PDB file of C-alpha atoms in Angstrom:
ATOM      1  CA  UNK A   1    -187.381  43.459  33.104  1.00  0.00           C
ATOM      2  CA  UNK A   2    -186.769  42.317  36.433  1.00  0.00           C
ATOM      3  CA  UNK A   3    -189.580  40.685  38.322  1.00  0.00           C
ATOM      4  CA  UNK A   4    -189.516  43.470  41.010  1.00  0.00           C
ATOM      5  CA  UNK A   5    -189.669  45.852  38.060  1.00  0.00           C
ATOM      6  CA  UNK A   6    -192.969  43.742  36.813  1.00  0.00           C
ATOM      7  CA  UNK A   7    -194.380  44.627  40.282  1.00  0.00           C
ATOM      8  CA  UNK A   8    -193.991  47.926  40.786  1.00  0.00           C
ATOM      9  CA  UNK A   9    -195.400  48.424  37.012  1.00  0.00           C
ATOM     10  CA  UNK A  10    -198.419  46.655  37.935  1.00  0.00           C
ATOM     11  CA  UNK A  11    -199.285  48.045  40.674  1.00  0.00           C
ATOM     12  CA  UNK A  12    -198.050  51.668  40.455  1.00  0.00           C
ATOM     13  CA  UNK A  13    -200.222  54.153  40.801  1.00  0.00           C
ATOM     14  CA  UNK A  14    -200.428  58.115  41.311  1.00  0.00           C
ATOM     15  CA  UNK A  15    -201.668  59.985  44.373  1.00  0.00           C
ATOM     16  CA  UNK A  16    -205.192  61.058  44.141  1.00  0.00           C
ATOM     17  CA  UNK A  17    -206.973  63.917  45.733  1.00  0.00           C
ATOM     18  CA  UNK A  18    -210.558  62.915  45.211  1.00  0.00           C
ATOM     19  CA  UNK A  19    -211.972  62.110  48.704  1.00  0.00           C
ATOM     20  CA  UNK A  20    -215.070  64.161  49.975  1.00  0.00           C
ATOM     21  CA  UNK A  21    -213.605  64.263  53.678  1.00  0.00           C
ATOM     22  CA  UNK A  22    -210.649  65.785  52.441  1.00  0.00           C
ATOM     23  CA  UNK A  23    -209.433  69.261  53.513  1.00  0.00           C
ATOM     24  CA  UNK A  24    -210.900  72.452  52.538  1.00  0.00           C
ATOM     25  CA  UNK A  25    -208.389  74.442  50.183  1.00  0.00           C
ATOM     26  CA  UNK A  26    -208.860  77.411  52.721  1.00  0.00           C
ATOM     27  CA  UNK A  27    -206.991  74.778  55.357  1.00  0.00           C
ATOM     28  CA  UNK A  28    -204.374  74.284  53.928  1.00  0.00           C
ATOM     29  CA  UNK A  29    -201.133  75.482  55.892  1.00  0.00           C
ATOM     30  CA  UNK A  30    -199.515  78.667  54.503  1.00  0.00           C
ATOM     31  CA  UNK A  31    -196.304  77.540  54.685  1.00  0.00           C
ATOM     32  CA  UNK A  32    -196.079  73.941  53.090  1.00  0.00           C
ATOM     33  CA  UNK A  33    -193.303  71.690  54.007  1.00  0.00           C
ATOM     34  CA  UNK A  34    -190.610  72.220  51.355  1.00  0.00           C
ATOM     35  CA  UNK A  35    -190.111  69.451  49.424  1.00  0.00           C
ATOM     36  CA  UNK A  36    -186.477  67.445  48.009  1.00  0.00           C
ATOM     37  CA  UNK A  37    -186.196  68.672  44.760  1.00  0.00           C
ATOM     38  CA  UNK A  38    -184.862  66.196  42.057  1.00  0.00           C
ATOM     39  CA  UNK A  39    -181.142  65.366  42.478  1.00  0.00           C
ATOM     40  CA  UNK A  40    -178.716  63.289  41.167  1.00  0.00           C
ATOM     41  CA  UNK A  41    -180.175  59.834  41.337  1.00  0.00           C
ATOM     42  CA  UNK A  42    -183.068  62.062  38.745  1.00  0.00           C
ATOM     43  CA  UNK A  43    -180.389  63.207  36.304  1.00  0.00           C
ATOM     44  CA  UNK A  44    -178.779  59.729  36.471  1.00  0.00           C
ATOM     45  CA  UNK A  45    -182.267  57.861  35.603  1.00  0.00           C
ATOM     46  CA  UNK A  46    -183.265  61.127  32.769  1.00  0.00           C
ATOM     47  CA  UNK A  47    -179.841  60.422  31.092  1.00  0.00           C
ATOM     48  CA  UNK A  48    -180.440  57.035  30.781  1.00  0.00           C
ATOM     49  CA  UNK A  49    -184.342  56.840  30.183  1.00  0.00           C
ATOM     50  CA  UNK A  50    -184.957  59.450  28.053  1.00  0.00           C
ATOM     51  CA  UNK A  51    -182.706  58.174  25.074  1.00  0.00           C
ATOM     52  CA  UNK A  52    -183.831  54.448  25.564  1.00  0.00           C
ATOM     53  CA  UNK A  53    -187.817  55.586  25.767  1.00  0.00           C
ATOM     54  CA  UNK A  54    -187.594  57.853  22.528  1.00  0.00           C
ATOM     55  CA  UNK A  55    -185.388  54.984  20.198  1.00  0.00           C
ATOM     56  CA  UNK A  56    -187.892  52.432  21.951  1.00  0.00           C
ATOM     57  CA  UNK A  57    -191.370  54.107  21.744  1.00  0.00           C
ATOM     58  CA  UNK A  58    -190.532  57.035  19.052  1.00  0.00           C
ATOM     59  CA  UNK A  59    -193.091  59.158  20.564  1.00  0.00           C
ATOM     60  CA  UNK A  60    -194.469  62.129  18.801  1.00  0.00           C
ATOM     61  CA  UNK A  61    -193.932  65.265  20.978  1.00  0.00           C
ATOM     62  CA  UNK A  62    -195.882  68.686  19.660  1.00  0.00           C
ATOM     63  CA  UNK A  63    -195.902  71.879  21.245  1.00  0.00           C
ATOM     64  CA  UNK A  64    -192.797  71.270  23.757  1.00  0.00           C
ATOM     65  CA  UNK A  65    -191.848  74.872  23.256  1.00  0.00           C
ATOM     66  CA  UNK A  66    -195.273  75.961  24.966  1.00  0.00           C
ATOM     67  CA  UNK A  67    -193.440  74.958  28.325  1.00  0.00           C
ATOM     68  CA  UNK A  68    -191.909  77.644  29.818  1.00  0.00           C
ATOM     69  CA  UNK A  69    -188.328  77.465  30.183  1.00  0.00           C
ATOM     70  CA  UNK A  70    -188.352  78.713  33.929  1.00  0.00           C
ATOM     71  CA  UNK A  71    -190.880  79.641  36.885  1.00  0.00           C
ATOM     72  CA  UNK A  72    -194.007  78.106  38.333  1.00  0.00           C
ATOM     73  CA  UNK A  73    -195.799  75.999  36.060  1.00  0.00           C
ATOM     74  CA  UNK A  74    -198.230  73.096  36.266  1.00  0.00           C
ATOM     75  CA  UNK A  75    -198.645  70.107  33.762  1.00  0.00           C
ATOM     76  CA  UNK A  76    -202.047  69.361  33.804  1.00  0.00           C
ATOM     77  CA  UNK A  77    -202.569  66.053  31.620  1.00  0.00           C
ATOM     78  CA  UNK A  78    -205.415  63.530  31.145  1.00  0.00           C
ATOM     79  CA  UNK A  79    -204.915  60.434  32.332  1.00  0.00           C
ATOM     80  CA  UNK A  80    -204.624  56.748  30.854  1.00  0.00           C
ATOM     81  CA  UNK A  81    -201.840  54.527  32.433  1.00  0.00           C
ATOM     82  CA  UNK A  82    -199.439  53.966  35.050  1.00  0.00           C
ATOM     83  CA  UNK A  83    -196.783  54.842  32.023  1.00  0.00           C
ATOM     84  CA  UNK A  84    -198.228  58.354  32.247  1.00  0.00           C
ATOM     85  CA  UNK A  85    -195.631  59.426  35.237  1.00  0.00           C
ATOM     86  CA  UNK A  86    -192.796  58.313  33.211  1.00  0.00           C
ATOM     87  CA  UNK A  87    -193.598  59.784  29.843  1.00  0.00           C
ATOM     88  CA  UNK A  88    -194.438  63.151  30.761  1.00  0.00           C
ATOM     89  CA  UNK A  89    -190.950  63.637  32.646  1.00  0.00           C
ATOM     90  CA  UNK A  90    -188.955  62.049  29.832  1.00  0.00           C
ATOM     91  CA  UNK A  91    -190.390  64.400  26.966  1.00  0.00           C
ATOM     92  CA  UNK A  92    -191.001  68.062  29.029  1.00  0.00           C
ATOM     93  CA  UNK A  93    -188.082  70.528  29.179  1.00  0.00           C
ATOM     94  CA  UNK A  94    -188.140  71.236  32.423  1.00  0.00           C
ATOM     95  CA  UNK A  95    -187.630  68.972  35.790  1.00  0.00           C
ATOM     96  CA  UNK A  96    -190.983  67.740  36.418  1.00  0.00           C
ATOM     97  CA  UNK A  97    -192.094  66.431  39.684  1.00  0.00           C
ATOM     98  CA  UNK A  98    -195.701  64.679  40.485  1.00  0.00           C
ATOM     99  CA  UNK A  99    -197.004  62.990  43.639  1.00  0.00           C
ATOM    100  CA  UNK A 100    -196.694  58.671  44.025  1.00  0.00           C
ATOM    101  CA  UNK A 101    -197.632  56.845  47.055  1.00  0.00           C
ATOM    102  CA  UNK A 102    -195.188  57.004  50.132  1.00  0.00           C
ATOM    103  CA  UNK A 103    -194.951  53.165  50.447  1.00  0.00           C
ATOM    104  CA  UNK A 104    -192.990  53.545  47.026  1.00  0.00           C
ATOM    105  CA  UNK A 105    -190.155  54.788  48.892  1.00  0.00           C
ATOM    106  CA  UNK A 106    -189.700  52.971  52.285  1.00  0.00           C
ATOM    107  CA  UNK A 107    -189.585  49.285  51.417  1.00  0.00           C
ATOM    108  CA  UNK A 108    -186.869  47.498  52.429  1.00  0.00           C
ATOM    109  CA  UNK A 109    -184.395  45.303  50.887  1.00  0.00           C
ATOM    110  CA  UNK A 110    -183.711  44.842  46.777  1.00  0.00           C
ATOM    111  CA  UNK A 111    -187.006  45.708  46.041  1.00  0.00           C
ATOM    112  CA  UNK A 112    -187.448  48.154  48.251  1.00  0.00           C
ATOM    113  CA  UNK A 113    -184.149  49.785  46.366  1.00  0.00           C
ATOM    114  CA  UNK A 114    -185.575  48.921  42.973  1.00  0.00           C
ATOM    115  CA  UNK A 115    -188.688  50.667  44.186  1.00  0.00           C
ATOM    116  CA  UNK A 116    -187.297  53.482  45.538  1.00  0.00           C
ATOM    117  CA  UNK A 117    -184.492  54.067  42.859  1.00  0.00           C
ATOM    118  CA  UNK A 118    -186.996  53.785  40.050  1.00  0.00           C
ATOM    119  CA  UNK A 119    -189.526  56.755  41.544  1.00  0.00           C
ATOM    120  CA  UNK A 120    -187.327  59.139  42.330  1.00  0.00           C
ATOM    121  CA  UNK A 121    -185.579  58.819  39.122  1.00  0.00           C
ATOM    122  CA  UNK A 122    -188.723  59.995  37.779  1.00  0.00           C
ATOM    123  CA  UNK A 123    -189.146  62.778  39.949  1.00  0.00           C
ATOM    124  CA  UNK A 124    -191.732  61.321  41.929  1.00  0.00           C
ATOM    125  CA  UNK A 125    -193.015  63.074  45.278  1.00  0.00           C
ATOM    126  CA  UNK A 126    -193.746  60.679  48.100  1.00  0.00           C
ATOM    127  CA  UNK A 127    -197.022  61.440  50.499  1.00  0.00           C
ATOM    128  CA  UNK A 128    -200.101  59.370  51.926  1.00  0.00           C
ATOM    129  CA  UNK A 129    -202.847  58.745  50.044  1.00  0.00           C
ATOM    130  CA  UNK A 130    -206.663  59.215  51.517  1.00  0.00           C
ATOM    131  CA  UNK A 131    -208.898  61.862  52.174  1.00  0.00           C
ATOM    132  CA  UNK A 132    -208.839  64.501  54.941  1.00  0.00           C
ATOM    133  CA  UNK A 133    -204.935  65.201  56.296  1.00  0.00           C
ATOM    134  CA  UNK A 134    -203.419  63.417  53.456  1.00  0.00           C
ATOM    135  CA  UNK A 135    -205.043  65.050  51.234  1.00  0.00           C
ATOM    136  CA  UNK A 136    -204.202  68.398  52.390  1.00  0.00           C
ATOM    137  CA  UNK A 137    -200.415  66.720  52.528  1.00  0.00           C
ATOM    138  CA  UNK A 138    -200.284  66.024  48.757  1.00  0.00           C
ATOM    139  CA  UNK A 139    -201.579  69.662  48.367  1.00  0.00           C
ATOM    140  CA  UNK A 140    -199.035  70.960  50.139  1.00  0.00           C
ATOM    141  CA  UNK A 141    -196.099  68.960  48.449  1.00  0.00           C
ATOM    142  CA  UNK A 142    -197.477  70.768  44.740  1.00  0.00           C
ATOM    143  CA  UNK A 143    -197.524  73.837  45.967  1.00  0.00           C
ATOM    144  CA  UNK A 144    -194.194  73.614  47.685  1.00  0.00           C
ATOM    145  CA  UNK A 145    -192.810  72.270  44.512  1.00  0.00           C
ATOM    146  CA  UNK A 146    -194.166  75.287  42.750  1.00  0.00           C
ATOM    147  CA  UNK A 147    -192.849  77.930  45.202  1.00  0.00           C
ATOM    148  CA  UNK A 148    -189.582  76.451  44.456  1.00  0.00           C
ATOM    149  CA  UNK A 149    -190.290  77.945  41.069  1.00  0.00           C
ATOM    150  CA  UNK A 150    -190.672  74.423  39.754  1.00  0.00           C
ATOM    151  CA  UNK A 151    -192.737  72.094  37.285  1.00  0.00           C
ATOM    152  CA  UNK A 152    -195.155  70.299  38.861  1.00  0.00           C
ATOM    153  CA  UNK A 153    -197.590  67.526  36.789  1.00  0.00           C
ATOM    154  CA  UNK A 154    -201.006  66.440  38.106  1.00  0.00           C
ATOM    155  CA  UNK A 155    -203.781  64.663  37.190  1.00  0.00           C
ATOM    156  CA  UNK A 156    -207.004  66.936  37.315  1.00  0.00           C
ATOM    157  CA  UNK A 157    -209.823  63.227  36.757  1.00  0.00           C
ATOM    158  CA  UNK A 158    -208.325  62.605  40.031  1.00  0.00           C
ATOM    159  CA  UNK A 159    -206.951  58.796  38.757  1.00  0.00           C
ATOM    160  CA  UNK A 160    -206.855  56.946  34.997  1.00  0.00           C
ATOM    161  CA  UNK A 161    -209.505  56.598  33.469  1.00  0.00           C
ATOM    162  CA  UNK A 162    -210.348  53.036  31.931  1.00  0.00           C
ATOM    163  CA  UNK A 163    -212.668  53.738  29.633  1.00  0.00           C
ATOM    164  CA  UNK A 164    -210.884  56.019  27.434  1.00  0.00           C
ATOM    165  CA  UNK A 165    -213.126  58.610  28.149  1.00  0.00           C
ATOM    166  CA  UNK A 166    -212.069  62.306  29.555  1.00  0.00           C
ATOM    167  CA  UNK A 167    -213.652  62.752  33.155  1.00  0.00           C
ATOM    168  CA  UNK A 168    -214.302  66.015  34.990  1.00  0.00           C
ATOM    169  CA  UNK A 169    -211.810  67.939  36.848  1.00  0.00           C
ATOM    170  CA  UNK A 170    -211.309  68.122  40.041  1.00  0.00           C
ATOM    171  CA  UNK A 171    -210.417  71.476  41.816  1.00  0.00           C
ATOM    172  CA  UNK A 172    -207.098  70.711  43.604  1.00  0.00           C
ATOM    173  CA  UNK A 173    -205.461  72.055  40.116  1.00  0.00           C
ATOM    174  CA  UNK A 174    -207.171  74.852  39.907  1.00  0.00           C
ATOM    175  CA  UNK A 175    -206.374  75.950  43.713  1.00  0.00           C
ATOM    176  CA  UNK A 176    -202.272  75.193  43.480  1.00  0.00           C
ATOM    177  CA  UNK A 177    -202.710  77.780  40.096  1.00  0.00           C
ATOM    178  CA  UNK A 178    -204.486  80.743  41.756  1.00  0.00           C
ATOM    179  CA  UNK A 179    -202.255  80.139  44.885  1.00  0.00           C
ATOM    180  CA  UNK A 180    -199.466  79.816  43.447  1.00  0.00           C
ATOM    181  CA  UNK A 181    -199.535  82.421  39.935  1.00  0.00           C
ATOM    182  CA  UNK A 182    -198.531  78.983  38.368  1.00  0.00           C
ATOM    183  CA  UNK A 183    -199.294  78.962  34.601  1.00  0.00           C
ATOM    184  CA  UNK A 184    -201.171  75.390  33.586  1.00  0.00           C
ATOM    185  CA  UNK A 185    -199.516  73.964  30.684  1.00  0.00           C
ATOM    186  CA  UNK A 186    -202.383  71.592  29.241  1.00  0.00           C
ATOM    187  CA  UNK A 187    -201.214  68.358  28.313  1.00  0.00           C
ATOM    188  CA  UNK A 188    -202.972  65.941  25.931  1.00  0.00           C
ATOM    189  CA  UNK A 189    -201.877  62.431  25.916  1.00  0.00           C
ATOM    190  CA  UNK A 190    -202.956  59.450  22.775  1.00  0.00           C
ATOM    191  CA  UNK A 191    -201.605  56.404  23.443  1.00  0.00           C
ATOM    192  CA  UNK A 192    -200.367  55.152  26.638  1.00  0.00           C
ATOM    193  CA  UNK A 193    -203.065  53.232  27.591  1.00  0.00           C
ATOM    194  CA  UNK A 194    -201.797  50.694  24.829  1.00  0.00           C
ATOM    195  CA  UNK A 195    -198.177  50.635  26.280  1.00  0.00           C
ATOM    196  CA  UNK A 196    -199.496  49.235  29.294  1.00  0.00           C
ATOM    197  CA  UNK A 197    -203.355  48.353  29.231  1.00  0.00           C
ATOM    198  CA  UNK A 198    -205.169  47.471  33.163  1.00  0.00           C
ATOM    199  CA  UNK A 199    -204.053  44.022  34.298  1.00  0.00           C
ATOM    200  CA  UNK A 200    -200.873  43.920  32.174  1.00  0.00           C
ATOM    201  CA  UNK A 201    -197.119  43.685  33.499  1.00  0.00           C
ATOM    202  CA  UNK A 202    -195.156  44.044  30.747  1.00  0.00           C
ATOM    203  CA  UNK A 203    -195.269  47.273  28.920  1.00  0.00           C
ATOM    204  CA  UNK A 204    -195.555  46.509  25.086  1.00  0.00           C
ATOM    205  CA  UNK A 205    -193.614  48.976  22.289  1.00  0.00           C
ATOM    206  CA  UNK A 206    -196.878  50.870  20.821  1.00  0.00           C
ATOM    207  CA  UNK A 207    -196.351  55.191  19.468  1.00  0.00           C
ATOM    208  CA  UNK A 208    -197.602  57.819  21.636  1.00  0.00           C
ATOM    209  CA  UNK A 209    -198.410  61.313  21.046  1.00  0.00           C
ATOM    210  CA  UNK A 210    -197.654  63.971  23.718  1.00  0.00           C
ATOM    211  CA  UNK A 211    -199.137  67.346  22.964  1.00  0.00           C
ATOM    212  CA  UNK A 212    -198.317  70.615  25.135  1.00  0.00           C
ATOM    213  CA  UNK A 213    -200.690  73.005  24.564  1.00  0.00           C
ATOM    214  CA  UNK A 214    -200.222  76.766  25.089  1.00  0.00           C
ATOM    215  CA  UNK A 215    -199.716  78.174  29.091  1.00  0.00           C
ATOM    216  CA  UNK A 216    -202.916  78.850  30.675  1.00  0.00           C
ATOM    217  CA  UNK A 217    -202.781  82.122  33.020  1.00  0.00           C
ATOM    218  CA  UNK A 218    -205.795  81.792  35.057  1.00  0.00           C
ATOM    219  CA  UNK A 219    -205.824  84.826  37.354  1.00  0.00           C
ATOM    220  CA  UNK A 220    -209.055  86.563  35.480  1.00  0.00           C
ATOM    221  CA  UNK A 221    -210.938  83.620  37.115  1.00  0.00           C
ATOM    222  CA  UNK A 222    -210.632  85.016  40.557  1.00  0.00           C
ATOM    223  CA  UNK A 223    -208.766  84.590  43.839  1.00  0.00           C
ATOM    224  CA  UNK A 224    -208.143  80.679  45.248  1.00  0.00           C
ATOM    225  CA  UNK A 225    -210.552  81.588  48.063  1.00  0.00           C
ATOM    226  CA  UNK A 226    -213.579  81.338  45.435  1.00  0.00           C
ATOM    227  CA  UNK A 227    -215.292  78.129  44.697  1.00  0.00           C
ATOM    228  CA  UNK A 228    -216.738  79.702  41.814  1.00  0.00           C
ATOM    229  CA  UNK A 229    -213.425  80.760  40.530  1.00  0.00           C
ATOM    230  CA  UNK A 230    -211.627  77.465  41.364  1.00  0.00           C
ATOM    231  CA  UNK A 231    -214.890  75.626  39.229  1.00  0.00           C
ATOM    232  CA  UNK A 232    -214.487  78.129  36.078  1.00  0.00           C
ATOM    233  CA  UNK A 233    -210.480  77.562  36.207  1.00  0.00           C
ATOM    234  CA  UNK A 234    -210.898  74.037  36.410  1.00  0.00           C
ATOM    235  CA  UNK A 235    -213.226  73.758  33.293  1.00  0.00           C
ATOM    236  CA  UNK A 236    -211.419  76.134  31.135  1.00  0.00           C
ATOM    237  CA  UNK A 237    -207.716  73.776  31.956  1.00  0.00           C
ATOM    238  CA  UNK A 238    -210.136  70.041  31.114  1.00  0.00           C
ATOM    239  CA  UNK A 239    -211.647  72.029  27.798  1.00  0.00           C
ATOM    240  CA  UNK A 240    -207.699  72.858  26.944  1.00  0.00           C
ATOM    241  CA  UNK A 241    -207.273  69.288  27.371  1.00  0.00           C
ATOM    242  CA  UNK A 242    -209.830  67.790  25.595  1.00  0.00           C
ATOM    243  CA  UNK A 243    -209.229  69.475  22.752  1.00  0.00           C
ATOM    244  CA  UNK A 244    -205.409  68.095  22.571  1.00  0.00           C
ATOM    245  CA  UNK A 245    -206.962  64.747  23.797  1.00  0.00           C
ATOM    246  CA  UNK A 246    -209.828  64.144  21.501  1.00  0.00           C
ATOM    247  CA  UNK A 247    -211.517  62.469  23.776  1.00  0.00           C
ATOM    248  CA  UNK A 248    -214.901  61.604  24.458  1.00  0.00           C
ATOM    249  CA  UNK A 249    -216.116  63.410  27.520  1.00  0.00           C
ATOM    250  CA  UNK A 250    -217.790  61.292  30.437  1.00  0.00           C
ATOM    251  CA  UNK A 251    -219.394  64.515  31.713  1.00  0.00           C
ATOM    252  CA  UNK A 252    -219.175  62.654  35.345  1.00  0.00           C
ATOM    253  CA  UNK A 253    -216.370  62.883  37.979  1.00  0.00           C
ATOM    254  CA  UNK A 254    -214.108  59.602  37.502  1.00  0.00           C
ATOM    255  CA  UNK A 255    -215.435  57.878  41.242  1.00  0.00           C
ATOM    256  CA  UNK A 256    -216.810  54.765  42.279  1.00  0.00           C
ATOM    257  CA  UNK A 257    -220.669  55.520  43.055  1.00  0.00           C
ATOM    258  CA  UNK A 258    -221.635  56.598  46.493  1.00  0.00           C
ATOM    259  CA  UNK A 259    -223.140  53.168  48.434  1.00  0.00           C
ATOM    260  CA  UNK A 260    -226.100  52.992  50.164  1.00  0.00           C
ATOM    261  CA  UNK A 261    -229.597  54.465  49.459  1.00  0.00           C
ATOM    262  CA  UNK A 262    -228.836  57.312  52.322  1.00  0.00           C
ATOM    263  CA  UNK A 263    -225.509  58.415  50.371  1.00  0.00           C
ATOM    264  CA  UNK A 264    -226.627  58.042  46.850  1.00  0.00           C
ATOM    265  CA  UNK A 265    -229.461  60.753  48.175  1.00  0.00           C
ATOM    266  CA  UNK A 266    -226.816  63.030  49.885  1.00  0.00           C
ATOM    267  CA  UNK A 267    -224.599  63.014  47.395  1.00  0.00           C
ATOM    268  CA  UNK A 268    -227.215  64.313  44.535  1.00  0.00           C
ATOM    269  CA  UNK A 269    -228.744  66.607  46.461  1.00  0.00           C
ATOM    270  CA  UNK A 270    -225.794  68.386  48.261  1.00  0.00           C
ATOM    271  CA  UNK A 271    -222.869  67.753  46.014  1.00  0.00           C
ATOM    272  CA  UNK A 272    -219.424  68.663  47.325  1.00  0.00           C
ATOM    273  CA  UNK A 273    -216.722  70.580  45.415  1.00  0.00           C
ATOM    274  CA  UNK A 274    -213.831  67.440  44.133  1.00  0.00           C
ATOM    275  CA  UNK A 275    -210.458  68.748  44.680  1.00  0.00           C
TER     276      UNK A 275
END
């Protein structure tokens, strides 16, 4: 591994859409930019990958067949490493595509290739992270992915969680489904945080099991318009997971604390809906 490689393992991480300034779902713009979908530079870095990953790692995969072989469909997964985003696209059936931080694709130079090659060979979807805007952008790149009829994986904790423990969902998944008619594949993942633990550069050879559970249709829930619905939806996807996950559950949203006396007040007496 290549020093840039190092790097970009290090301090890779996905797009989160956790902010409490962010856009309201009912903001978002009804016709989302459409996004690239995965080309030839994808294919190129699947053909090669895939093989290396499964002879390398030998990861167990159960319940592949629960992803549907075409249409709208969202992989929700917990979350315990950077190596997530690779491993999920190298075992699904289907062309996945999940959101990475712009700066991943506009460096300059070799490692700006490196960089550039090496996320959208994993089907990675470039947009700003924050709150507000930005996170109505990364909302907009899922659900233009998904109107493409595509696979789209996210994150529902919002980022990893370093605990080990299984964090509270946040609503953004919820909203692309009932927008969208997507089906939520829940996906469980054991394992990754050892192929890569915090801190570490240099992924180390450790088994991994990947379980797909059974397509969620959430429709009954309600429309995307209602908070209610979009809370229900959300819990019924993190129960799916946890019970592929075995996790322990942090019954808490996965966020640094609120500072100052004034905000730790506001925040616990008028909570706001994490999307």
């Amino acid at each position: 591994m290549t020093g840039a490689d190092a790097e970009l393992k290090d301090n890779a991480e996905t797009i989160t859409i956790d902010s409490e300034e962010q856009a309201a779902p009912d903001d978002v713009q009804d016709e989302p930019e459409r996004v690239k979908r995965p080309g030839f530079v994808y294919f190129l870095g699947y053909g090669i990958m895939a093989p290396v990953a499964r002879i390398v790692f030998r990861p167990k995969i159960i319940g592949r067949e629960n992803i549907p072989a075409t249409g709208r469909v969202i992989l929700a997964s917990n979350h315990l490493s950077f190596i997530d985003s690779i491993v999920i696209p190298l075992v699904a059936t289907r062309r996945v595509q999940f959101l990475a931080k712009s700066t991943y694709f506009t460096g300059t130079g070799f490692k700006g290739w490196v960089s550039r090659t090496f996320f959208t060979a994993i089907g990675a979807i470039g947009v700003e992270r924050g709150a507000g805007q930005a996170a109505q952008v990364a909302l907009d790149a899922g659900r233009s992915v998904l109107d493409a009829e595509g696979a789209f994986a996210i994150y529902p904790e919002g980022t990893r969680s370093l605990d080990g423990r299984l964090y509270k969902g946040r609503t953004g998944v919820a909203w692309l489904a009932l927008t969208t008619g997507a089906v939520v594949v829940p996906v469980g993942l054991i394992g990754t945080q050892e192929i890569q633990p915090v801190g570490t550069t240099v992924p180390r050879i450790r088994k991994v099991t990947v379980t797909f559970g059974e397509p969620l249709d959430l429709s009954h829930h309600g429309p995307a318009t209602s908070g209610k619905a979009r809370r229900q939806a959300t819990d019924e996807i993190m129960a799916a997971i946890h019970q592929l996950s075995g996790q322990e559950l942090a019954n808490a949203y996965n966020e640094s604390p609120p500072v100052g006396t004034l905000n730790r007040l506001a925040h616990r007496v008028f909570p706001r809906e994490r999307l």
